[in-house]
Amino acid sequence: MKLFIPAMAALAITASCASGGKTTEADEFDYTADRFADIEVLRYQVPAFEELTPQQRIFIYYLTEAALAGRDILWDQNGKYNLAIRDLIEGVYTSYNGDREDPNFKALETYLKQIEFANGIHHHYSMDKFKPGFTKEWLMGQEWVLKQGNLADIEVLLPVIFDPAVMPKRVNQAEGQDLILTSANNLYDGVNQAEVEAYFNALKDTTDITPVSWGLNTRVVKENGKVTEQVYKVGGLYTQAIERIVENLEKALPYAENDAQKDIVAKLIAYYRSGDLKDFDAYSIAWAEDTKSQVDFINGFIEDYGDPLGMTGAYESIVNFKNNEASHRTEVIAGNAAWFEANSPVDPRFRKDEVKGVSAKVITAAILSGDAYPATPIGINLPNSNWIRTAHGSKSVTLENITDAYDKAAHGNGFNEEFVIDEETAKLMDDYLFITDNLHTDLHECLGHASGRLLPGVDPGALKAHGSTLEEARADLFALYYLADPKLLELGLLDNPDAYKAEYYKYILNGLMTQLTRVEPGKDIEEAHMRNRQLIAKWVYEKGKADNVIELVKRDGKTFVKINDYGKMRQLIGQLLAEVQRIKSEGDYAAGAALVENYAVKVDPELHKEVLDRYAKLDIAPYKGFVNPSYTPVLDKDGNITDVTVTYGEDYLPQVLRYSRDYRTLPAFATGK
Ligand code: ZN
């Protein structure tokens, strides 16, 4: 599973106070690499890379090489013409000698940037095919095309690029249609949905309590009239790419930190050689159980969002190492779980007698590849296999150098200036929003969801459709309540008793106003997290009216949130936490439904319009992704690797063009024409 910053989330608004330490100040590091169409490409830093040992850095280096070696696999999984189209567009772009202001050339450049971002010709999020802004005639007249001896291969591609009716959607999820035949991805060929389902149903043993993830690493095709699987493995489909992954994993092996890590790498190699899903499970178990190594990585066919049937894993790799300082934060919180539970404003009858915090680790990403590049998750929770999660545990990680980059890049995009009421508040957010935002997430995830208990006999599903909104509200309220507690200063997690005000202000601003940028005009709020945020913000606003706790003030026709009494606001948060916990513990559906219906769903159309208009003027890209840092081996006079250095200057297009050149492993039509 992965956690994404929702589309259009430019709502983190900071910052210079990094909890993980040692990131460069925003003004020294250029976080923005490119901006085109609906995309902004950012850079991220790898703080503390220099503090690793040379052995760890070399280990990371070979893992990054293994990560990039699989890049072409994802391109081909996403569509059988993708690699050939990439060759064509990159070829025309890089050999172009004409007027660079020509609208056709400019449109080609945008199209190239789009397909590189999506690892194919369909938008990474909407799954819709891109519409090129250049003409077929212009493309066919370009020097690179004219130099090709045989145009047949290019003519195959023209309808795929230009005809909106051909392969319109990469993954189709519309009910009532054959999801395989209507999806443009390349995970199936010559088979329909019913045939695939019948094939796997025949393989599945429903009594197996340790089932493998069927179809995870295969392309399902028909051979001689029979449905069969082409396995991604050495000697199988995509062997050229997989051999190069294995070669680099083998080079990494001697530099592993310990025997457990050696075993993980060896098991992954064994799986890439055999293609046997039992071998993948053995690897996943070893991986899930290794919580000691500082360097960690995933490499393989992992997430199944690209398959309308949710079976085949998209190639992905993330290499990372533990951020000890920030992980300390989640460990301290989890270690004090009992204190937090015992001191909450909740009726003691609804508290847990014994509470175990869930410890999550904070990591620093060193490379992103395949399905994690350039669009990147901010958190991952693996392995996906349910029985392995239950029997052997799972790892939940936050990529803090990625969230940090999101945060820094958002700084200066005009959002603060537009929506935050005064400089004093903006300054507070600059200084403390990054740390309090992270602490809010830690408290929410590590304690909030784990706190409280149901009274005996209460049905856990009693709150029905409102259950997830109220559950998210409960975890958020728990986090907000404790963010203002002196205990956090005592534990050394915050250094200023006013720091929490940064998160309080952002929370109310977002809940009452700015999250409306993600709701279409005329619509209600649907999504559970968004409902929860408005529920809390509106309830606190309404209940605090008598004491003038929070005001909405108008200036030059613009609405601003003004918080007059943060102390009273915290009391109200405690009060609502107690009530939401009571509703959950007693399974009081009527009271829960009333809270949601009265506070969480309806939108003031006038305020909504105002927020949308103000936001549109800022021209903030709805989707973001990242370029990777570059790693260079340090060699001794005999050419042996002794260390690795990291640099950050590379731009977006040069990077993807370099990857296409240096990590080209597959032929243009890897699975036929
Ligand atoms: Zn939650």
XYZ file of C-alpha atoms and ligand atoms in Angstrom, residues 444-445 449 472, ligand 1:
5
model
C -2.666 10.300 14.682
C -1.090 7.080 13.337
C -6.280 5.121 15.993
C -10.485 9.842 11.306
Zn -6.195 7.916 10.030
